[in-house]
PDB file of C-alpha atoms in Angstrom:
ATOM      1  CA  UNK F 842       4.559 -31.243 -73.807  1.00 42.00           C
ATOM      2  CA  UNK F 843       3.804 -28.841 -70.915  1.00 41.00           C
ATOM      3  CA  UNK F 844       4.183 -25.543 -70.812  1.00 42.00           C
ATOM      4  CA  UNK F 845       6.819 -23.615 -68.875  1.00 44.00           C
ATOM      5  CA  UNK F 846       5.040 -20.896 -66.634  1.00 45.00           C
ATOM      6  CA  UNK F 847       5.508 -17.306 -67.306  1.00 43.00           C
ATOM      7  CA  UNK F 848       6.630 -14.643 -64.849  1.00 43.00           C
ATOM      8  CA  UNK F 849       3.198 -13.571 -64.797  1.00 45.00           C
ATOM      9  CA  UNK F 850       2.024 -16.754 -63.903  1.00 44.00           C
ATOM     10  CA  UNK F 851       4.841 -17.868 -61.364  1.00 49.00           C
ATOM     11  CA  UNK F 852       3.269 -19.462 -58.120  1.00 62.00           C
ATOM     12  CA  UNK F 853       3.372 -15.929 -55.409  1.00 73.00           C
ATOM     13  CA  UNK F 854       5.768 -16.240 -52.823  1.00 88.00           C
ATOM     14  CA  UNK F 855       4.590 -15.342 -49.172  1.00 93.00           C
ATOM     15  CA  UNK F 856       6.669 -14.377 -46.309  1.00 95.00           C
ATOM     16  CA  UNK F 857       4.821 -14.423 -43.430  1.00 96.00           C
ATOM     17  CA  UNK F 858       5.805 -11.369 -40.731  1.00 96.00           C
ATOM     18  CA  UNK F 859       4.585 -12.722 -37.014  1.00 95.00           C
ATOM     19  CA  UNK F 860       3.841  -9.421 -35.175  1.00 93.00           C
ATOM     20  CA  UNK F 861       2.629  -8.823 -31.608  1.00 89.00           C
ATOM     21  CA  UNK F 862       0.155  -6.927 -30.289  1.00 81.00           C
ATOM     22  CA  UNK F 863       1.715  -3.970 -29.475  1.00 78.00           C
ATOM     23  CA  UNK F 864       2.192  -1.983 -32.636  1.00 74.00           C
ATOM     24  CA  UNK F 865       5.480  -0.388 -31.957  1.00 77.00           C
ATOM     25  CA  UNK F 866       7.397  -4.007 -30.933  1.00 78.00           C
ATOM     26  CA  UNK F 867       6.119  -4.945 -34.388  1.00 88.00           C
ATOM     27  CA  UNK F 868       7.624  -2.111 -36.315  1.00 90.00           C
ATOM     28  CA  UNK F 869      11.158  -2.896 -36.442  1.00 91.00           C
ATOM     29  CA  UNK F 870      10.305  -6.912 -37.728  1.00 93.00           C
ATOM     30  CA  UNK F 871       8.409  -5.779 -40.582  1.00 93.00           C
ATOM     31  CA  UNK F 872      10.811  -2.948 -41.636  1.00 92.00           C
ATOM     32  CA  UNK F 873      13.570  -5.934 -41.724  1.00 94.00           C
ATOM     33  CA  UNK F 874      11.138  -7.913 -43.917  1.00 92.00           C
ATOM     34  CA  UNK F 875      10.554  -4.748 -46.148  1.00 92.00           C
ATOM     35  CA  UNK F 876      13.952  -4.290 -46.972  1.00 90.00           C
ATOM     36  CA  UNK F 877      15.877  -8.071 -47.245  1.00 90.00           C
ATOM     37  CA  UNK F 878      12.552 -10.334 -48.549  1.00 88.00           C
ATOM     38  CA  UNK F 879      10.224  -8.481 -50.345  1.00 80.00           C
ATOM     39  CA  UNK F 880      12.170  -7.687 -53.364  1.00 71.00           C
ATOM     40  CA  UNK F 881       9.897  -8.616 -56.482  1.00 64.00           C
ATOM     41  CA  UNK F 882       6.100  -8.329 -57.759  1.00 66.00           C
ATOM     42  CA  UNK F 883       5.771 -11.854 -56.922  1.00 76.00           C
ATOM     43  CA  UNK F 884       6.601 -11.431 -53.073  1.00 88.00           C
ATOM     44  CA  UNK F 885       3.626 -11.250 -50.606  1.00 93.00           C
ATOM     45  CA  UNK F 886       4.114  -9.702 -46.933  1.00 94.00           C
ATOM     46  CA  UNK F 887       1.674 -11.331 -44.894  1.00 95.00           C
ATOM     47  CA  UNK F 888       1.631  -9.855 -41.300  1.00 95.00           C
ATOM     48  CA  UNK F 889       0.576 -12.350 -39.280  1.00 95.00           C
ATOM     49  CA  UNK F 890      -0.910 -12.454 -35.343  1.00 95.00           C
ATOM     50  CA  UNK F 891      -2.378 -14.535 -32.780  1.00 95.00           C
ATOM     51  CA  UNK F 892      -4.698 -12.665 -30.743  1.00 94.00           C
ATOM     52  CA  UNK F 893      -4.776 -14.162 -26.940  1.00 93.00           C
ATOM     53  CA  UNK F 894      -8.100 -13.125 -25.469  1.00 92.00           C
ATOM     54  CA  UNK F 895      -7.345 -10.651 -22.151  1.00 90.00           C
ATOM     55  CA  UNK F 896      -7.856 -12.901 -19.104  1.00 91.00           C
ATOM     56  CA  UNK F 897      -8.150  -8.925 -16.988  1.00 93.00           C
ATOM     57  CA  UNK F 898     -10.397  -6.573 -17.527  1.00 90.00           C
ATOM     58  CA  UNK F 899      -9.152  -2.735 -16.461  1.00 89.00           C
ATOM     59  CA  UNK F 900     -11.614  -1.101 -14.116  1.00 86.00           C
ATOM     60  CA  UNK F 901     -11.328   2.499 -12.678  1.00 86.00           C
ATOM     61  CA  UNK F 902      -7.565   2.023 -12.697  1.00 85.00           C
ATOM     62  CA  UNK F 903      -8.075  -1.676 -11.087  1.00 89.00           C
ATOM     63  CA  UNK F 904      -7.383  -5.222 -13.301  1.00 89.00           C
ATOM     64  CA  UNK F 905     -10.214  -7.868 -12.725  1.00 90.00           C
ATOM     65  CA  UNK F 906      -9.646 -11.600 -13.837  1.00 91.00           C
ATOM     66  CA  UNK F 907     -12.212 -12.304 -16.411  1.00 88.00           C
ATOM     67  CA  UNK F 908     -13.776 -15.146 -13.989  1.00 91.00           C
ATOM     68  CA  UNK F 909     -15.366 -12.210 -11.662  1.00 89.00           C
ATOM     69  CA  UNK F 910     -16.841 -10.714 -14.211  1.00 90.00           C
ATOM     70  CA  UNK F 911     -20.011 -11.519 -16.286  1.00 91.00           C
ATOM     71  CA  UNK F 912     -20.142 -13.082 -19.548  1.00 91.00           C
ATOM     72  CA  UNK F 913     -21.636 -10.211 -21.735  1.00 92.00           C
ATOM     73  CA  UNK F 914     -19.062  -7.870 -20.189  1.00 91.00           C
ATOM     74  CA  UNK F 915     -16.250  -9.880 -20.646  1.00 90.00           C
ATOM     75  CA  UNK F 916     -17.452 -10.448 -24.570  1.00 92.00           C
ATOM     76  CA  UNK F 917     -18.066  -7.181 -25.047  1.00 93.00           C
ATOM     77  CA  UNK F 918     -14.067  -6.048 -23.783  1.00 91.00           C
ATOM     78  CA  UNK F 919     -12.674  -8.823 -25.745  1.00 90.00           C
ATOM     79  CA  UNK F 920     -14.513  -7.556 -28.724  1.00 92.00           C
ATOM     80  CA  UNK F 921     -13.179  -4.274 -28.595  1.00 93.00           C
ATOM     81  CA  UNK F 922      -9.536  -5.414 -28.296  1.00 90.00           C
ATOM     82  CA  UNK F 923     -10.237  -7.873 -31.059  1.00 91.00           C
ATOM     83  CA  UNK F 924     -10.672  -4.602 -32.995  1.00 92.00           C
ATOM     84  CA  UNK F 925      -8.089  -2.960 -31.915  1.00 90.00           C
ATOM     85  CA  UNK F 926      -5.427  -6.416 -32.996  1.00 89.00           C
ATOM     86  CA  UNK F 927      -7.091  -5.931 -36.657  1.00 91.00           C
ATOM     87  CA  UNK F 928      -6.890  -2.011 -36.679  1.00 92.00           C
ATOM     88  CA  UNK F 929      -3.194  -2.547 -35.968  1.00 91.00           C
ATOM     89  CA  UNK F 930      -2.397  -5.165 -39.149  1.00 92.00           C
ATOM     90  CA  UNK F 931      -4.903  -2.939 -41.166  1.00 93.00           C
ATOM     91  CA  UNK F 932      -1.992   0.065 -40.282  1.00 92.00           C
ATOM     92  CA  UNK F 933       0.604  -2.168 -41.595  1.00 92.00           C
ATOM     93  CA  UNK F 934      -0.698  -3.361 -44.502  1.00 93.00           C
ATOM     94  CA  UNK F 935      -1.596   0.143 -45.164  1.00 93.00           C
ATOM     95  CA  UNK F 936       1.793   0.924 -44.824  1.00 91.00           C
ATOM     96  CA  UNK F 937       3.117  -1.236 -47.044  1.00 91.00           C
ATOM     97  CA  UNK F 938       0.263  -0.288 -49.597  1.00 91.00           C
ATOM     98  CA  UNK F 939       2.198   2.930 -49.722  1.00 92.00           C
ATOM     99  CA  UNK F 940       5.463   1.735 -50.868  1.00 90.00           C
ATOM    100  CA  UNK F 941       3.913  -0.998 -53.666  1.00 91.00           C
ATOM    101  CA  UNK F 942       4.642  -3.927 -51.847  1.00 92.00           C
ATOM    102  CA  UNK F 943       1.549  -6.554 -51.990  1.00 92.00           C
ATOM    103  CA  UNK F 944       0.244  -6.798 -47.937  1.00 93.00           C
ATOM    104  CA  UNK F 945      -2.220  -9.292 -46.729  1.00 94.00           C
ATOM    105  CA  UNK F 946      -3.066 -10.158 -42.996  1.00 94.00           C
ATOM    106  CA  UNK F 947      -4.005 -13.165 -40.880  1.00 94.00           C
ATOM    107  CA  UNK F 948      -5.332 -13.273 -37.457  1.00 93.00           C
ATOM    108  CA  UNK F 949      -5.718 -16.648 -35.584  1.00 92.00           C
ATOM    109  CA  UNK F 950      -7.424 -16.730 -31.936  1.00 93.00           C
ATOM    110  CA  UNK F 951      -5.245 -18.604 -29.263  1.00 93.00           C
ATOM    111  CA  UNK F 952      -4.742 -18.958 -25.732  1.00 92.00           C
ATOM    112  CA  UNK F 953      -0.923 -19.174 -26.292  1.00 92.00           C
ATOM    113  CA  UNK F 954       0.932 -17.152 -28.733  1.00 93.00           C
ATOM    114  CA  UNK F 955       3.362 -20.035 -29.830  1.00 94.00           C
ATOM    115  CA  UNK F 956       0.654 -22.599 -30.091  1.00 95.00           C
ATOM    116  CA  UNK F 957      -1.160 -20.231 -32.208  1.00 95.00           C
ATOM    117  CA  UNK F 958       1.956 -19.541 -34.651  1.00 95.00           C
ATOM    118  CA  UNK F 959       3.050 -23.225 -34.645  1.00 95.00           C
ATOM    119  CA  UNK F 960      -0.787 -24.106 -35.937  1.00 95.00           C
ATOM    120  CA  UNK F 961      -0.897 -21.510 -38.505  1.00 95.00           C
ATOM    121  CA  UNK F 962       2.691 -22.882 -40.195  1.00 95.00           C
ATOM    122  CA  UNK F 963       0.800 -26.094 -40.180  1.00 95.00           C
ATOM    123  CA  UNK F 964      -2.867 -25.125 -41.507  1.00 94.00           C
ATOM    124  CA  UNK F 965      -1.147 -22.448 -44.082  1.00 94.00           C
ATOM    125  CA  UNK F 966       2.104 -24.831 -45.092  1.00 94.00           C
ATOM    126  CA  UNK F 967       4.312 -21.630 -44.054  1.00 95.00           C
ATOM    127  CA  UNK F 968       8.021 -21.912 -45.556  1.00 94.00           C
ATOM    128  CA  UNK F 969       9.223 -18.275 -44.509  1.00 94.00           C
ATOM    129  CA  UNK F 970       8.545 -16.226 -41.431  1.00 96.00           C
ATOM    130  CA  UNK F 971       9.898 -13.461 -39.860  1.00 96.00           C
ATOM    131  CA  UNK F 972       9.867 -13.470 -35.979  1.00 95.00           C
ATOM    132  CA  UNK F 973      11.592 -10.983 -33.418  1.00 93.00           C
ATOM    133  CA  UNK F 974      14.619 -12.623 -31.463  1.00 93.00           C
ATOM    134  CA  UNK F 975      13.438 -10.306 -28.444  1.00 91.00           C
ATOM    135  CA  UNK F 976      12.041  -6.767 -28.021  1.00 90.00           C
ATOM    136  CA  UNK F 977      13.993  -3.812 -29.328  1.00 89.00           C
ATOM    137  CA  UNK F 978      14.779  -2.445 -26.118  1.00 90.00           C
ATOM    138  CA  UNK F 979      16.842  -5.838 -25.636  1.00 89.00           C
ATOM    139  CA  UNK F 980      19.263  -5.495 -28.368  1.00 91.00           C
ATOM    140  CA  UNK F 981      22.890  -5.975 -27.804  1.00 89.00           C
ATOM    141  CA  UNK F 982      25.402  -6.512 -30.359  1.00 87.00           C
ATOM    142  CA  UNK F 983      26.083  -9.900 -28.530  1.00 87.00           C
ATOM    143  CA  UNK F 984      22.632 -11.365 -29.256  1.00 90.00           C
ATOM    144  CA  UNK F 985      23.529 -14.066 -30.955  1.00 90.00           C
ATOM    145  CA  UNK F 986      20.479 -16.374 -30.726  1.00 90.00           C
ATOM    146  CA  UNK F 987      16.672 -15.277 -29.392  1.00 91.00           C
ATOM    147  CA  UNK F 988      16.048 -14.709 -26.018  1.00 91.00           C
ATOM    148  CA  UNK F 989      11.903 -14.204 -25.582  1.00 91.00           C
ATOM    149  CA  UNK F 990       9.866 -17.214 -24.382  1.00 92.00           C
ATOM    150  CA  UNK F 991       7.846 -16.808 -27.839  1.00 91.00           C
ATOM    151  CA  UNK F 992      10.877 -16.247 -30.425  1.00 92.00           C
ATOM    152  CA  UNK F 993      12.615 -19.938 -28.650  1.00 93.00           C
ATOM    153  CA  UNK F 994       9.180 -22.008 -28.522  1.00 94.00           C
ATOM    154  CA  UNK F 995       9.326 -21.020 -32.312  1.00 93.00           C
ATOM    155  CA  UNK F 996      12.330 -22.412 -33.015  1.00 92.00           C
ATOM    156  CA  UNK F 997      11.783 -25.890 -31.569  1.00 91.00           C
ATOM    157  CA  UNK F 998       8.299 -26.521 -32.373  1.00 93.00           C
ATOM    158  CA  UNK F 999       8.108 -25.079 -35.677  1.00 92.00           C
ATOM    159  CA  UNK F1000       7.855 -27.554 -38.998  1.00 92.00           C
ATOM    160  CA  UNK F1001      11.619 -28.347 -40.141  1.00 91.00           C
ATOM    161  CA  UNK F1002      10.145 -27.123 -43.464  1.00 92.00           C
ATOM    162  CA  UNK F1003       9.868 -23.342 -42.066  1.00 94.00           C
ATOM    163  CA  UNK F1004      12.506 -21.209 -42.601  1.00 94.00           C
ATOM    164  CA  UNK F1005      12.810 -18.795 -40.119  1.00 95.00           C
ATOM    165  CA  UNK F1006      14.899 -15.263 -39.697  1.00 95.00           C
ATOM    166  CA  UNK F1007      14.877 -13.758 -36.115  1.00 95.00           C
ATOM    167  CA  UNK F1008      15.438 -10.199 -36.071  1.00 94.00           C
ATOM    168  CA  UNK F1009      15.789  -7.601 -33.518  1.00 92.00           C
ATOM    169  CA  UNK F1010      16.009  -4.152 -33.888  1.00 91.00           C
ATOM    170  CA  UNK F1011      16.102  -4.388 -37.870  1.00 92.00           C
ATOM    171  CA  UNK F1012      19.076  -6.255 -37.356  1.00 92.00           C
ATOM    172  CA  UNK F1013      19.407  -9.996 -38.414  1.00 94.00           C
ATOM    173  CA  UNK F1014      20.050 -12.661 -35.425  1.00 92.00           C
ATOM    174  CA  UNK F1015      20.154 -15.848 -37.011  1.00 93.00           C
ATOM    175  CA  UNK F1016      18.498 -18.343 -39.207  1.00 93.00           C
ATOM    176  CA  UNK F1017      16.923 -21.528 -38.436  1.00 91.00           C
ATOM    177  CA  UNK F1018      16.910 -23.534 -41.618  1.00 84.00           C
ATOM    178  CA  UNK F1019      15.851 -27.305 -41.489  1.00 74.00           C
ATOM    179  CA  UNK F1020      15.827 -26.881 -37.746  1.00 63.00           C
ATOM    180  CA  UNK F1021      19.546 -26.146 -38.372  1.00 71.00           C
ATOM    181  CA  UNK F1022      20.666 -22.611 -37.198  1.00 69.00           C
ATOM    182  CA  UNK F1023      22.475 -20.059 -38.900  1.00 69.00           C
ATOM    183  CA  UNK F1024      24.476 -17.330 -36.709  1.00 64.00           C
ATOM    184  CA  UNK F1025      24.202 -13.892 -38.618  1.00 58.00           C
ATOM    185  CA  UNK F1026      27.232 -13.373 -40.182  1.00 53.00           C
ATOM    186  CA  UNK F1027      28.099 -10.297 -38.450  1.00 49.00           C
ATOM    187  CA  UNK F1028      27.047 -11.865 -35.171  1.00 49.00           C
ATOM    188  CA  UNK F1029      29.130 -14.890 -36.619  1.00 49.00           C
ATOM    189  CA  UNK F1030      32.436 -12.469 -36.474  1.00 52.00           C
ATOM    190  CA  UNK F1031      30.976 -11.358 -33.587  1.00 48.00           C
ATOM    191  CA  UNK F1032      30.965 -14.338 -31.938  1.00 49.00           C
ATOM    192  CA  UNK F1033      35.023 -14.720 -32.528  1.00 53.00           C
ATOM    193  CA  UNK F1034      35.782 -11.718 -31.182  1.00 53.00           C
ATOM    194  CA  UNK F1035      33.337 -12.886 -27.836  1.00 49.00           C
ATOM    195  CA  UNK F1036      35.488 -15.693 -27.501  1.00 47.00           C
ATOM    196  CA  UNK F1037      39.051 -13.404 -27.014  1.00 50.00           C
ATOM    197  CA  UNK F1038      36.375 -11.131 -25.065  1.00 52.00           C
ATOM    198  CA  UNK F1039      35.175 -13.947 -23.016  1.00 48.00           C
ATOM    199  CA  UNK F1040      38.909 -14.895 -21.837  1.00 51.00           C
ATOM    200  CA  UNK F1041      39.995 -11.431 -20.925  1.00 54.00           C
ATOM    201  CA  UNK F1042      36.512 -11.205 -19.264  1.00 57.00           C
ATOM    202  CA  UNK F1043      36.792 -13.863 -17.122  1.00 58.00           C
ATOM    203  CA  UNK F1044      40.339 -13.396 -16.264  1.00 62.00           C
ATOM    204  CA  UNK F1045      39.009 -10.065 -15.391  1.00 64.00           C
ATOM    205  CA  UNK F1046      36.408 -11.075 -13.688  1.00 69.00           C
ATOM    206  CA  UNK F1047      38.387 -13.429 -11.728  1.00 71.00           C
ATOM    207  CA  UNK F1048      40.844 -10.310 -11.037  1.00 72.00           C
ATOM    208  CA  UNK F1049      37.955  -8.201  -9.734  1.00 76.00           C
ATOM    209  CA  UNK F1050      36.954 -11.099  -7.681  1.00 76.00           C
ATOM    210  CA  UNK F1051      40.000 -11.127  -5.990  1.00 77.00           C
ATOM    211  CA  UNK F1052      40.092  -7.491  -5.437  1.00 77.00           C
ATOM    212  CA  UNK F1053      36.299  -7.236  -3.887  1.00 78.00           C
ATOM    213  CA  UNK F1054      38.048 -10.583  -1.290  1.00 79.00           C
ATOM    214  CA  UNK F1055      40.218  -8.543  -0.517  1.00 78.00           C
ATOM    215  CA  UNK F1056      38.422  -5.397   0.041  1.00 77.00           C
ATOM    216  CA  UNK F1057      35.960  -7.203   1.884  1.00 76.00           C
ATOM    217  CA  UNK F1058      38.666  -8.227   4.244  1.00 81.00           C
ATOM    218  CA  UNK F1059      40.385  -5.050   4.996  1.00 79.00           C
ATOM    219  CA  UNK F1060      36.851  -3.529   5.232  1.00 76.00           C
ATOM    220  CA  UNK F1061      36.148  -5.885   8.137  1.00 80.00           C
ATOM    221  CA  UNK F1062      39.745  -5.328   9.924  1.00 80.00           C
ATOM    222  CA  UNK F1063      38.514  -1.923   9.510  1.00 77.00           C
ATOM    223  CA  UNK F1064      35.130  -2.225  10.861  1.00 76.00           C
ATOM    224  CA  UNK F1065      37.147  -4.163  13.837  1.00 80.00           C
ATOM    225  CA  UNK F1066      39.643  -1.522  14.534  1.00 75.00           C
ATOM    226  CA  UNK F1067      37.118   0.867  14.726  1.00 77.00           C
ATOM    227  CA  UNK F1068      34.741  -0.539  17.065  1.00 81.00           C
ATOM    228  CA  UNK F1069      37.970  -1.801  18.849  1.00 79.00           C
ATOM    229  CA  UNK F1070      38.558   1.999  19.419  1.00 79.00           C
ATOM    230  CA  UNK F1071      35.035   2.950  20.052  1.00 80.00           C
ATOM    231  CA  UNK F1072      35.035   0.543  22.853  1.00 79.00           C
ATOM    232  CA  UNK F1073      38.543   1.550  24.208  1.00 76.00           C
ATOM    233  CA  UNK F1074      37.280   5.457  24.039  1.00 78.00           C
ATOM    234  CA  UNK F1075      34.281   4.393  25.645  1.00 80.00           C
ATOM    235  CA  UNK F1076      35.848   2.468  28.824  1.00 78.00           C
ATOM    236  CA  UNK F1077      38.246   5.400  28.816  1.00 77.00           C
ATOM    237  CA  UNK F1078      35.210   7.584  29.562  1.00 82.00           C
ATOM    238  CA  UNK F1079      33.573   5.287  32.200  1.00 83.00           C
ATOM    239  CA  UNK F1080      37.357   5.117  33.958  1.00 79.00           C
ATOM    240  CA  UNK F1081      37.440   9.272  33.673  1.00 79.00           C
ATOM    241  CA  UNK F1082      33.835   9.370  34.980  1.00 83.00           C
ATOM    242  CA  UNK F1083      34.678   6.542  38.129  1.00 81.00           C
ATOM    243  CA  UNK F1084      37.963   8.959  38.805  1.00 82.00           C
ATOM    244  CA  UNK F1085      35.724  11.764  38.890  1.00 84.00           C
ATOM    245  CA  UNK F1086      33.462  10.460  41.482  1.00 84.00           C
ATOM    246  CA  UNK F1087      35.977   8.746  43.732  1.00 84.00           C
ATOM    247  CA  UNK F1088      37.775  12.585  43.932  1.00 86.00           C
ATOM    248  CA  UNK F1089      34.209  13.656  44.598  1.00 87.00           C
ATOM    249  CA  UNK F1090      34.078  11.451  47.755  1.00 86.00           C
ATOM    250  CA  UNK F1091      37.756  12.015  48.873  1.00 86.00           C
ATOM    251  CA  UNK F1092      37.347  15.566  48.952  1.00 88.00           C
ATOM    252  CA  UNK F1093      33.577  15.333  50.674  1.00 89.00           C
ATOM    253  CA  UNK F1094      35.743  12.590  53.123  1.00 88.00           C
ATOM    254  CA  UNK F1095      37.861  15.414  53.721  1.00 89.00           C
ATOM    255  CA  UNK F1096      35.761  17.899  54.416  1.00 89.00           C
ATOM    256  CA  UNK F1097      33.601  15.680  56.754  1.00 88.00           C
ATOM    257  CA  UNK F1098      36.600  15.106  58.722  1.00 88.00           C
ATOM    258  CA  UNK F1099      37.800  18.475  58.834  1.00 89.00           C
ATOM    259  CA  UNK F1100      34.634  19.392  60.118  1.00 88.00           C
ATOM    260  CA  UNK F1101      34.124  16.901  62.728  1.00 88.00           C
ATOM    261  CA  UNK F1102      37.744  18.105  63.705  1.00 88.00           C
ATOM    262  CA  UNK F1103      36.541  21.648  64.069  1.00 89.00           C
ATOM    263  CA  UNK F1104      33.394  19.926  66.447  1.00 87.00           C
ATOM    264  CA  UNK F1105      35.796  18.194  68.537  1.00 86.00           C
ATOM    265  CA  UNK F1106      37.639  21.160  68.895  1.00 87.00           C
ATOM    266  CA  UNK F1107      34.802  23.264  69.879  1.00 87.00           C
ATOM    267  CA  UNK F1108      33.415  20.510  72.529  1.00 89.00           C
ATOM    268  CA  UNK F1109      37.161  20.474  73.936  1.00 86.00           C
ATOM    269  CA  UNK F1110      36.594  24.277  74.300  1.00 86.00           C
ATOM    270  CA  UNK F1111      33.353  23.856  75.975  1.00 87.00           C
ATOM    271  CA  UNK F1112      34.358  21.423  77.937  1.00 86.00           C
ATOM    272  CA  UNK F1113      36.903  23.266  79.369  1.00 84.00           C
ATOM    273  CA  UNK F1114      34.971  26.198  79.721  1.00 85.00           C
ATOM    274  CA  UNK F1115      32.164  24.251  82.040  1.00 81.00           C
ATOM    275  CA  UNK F1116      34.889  22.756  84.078  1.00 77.00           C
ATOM    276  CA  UNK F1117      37.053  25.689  85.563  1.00 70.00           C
ATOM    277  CA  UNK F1118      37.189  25.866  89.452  1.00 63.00           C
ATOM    278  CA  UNK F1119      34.146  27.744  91.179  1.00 56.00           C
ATOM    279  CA  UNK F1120      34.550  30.884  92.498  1.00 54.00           C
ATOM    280  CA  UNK F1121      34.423  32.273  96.268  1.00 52.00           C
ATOM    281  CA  UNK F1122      31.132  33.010  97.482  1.00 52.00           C
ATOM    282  CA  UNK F1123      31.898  36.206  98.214  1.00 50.00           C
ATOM    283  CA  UNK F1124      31.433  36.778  94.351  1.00 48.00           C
ATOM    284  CA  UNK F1125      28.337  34.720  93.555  1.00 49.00           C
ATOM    285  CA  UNK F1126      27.327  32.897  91.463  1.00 49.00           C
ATOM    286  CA  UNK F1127      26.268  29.439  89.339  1.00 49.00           C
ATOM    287  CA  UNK F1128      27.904  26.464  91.367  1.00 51.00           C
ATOM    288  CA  UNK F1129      27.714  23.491  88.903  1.00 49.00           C
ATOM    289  CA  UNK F1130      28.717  21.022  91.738  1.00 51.00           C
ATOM    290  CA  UNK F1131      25.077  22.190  93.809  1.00 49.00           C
ATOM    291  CA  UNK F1132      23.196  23.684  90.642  1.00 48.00           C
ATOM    292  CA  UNK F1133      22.694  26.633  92.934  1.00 48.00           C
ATOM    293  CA  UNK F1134      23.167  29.490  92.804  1.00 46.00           C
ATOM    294  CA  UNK F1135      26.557  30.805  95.496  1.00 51.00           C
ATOM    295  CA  UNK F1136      25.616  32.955  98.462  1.00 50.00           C
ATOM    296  CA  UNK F1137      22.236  30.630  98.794  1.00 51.00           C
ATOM    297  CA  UNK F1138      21.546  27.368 100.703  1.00 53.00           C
ATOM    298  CA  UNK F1139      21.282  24.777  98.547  1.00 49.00           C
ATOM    299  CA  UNK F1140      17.145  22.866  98.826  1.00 51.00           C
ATOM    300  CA  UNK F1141      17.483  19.458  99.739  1.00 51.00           C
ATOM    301  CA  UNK F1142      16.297  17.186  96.185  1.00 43.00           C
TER     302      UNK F1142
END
């Protein structure tokens, strides 16, 4: 007859917390952990992360691809952030080390962050993990499923035998259960209330539409009318300028003829004055008829 196991000696149960490499994304996913699955002595928090290797290397400010650099250097850089990926889950499981709760960590190497997470549910038979739905600064109280390229990948290539809570934000997103996926019941209630929302959005949407047509339209006829004007004003001025000019050369016409008036004139006087009758010779004088002078014989030419 077997035995039935004690408490004490009850299989440990191990929730496995997938964190990135930045330590502050990773915050808000293990604080959700810490406070809905760790309740228990038997309850493990692993915090778990694939390291991708850099493919850049920062130089004086400037990011070189690892190919145009030399091997020992690019070992050497990878090394160091390798050290910096295991200083980070050391600061977690120190953390929870402070508040009793039993931490352990596990690093796997990859090229691709999903690859690596889907091979370590595989190699360690993982039946809970904790993944973020997207980055904190993406929360909305309409996320209703996860929206990062990692958190998605998760869901459909995981093992069906993985249960898996997205968070965000140390808020619950959903479940995927037997590849099956549970809305948050919040974001289930939520999702009713989107539906009413939706309507009225798109009837106000369709509204607004209407309204920018519109808008549009009279903006145009506006833009019309005003160059419409612009080009009236403008001819307006060319006609003012042509009037302008054409008075110009009326009143220089005028005073042209006026003055070839007063030449006339003073020829006719001139005229007149060179052809009075010649005086007796008694008196002297020019005689235009001999160009001589009177009183005086006149040379023969």
């Amino acid at each position: 007859m077997s035995r039935e196991k004690s408490p004490s000696m009850a299989e440990e149960e191990k929730v496995y917390v997938a964190v990135p490499a930045e330590p502050r994304e990773g915050q808000s996913t293990l604080s959700w952990a810490l406070g809905h699955l760790s309740g228990g002595g038997a309850t493990t928090i692993v915090v778990t992360h694939v390291h991708v290797p850099p493919q850049t290397i920062p130089i004086m400010g400037v990011k070189f691809h690892v190919s145009k650099m030399g091997a020992e250097q690019v070992r050497q850089f990878r090394k160091v952030e390798r050290q910096k990926a295991d200083d980070m889950l050391d600061d977690y499981v120190r953390r929870c080390s402070e508040i009793k709760v039993k931490c352990e960590k596990l690093v796997i190497e990859k090229e691709d962050a999903v690859s690596g997470l889907v091979e370590l549910i595989r190699l360690h038979g993982i039946t809970k993990l904790v993944v973020a739905a997207a980055a904190d600064r993406h929360y909305s109280k309409k996320l209703v499923k996860p929206v990062s390229r990692t958190a998605t990948e998760i869901m459909q290539r995981a093992d069906p035998s993985c249960k898996i809570w997205f968070v965000c934000k140390e808020q619950l997103i959903c479940i995927r259960d037997n590849q099956a996926v549970q809305i948050a019941e919040s974001a289930s209630q939520l999702q009713e209330d989107e539906t009413t929302e939706t309507e009225t959005g798109l009837l106000y949407d369709e509204l607004q539409k209407a309204v920018e047509e519109l808008m549009g339209r009279a903006l145009k006829e506006f833009h019309r009318h005003q160059q419409a004007q612009e080009a009236a004003a403008s001819s307006l001025q060319k006609a003012k300028a042509y009037e302008e000019l054409y008075l110009e050369e009326v009143r220089k016409r005028e005073e042209l003829e006026a003055a070839l008036a007063r030449a006339d004139g003073e020829i006719a006087r001139l005229w007149r004055t060179f052809h009075r009758p010649t005086e007796g010779p008694e008196t002297g004088g020019f005689d235009l008829g001999t160009t001589a002078w009177r009183g005086q014989p006149a040379e023969p030419w």
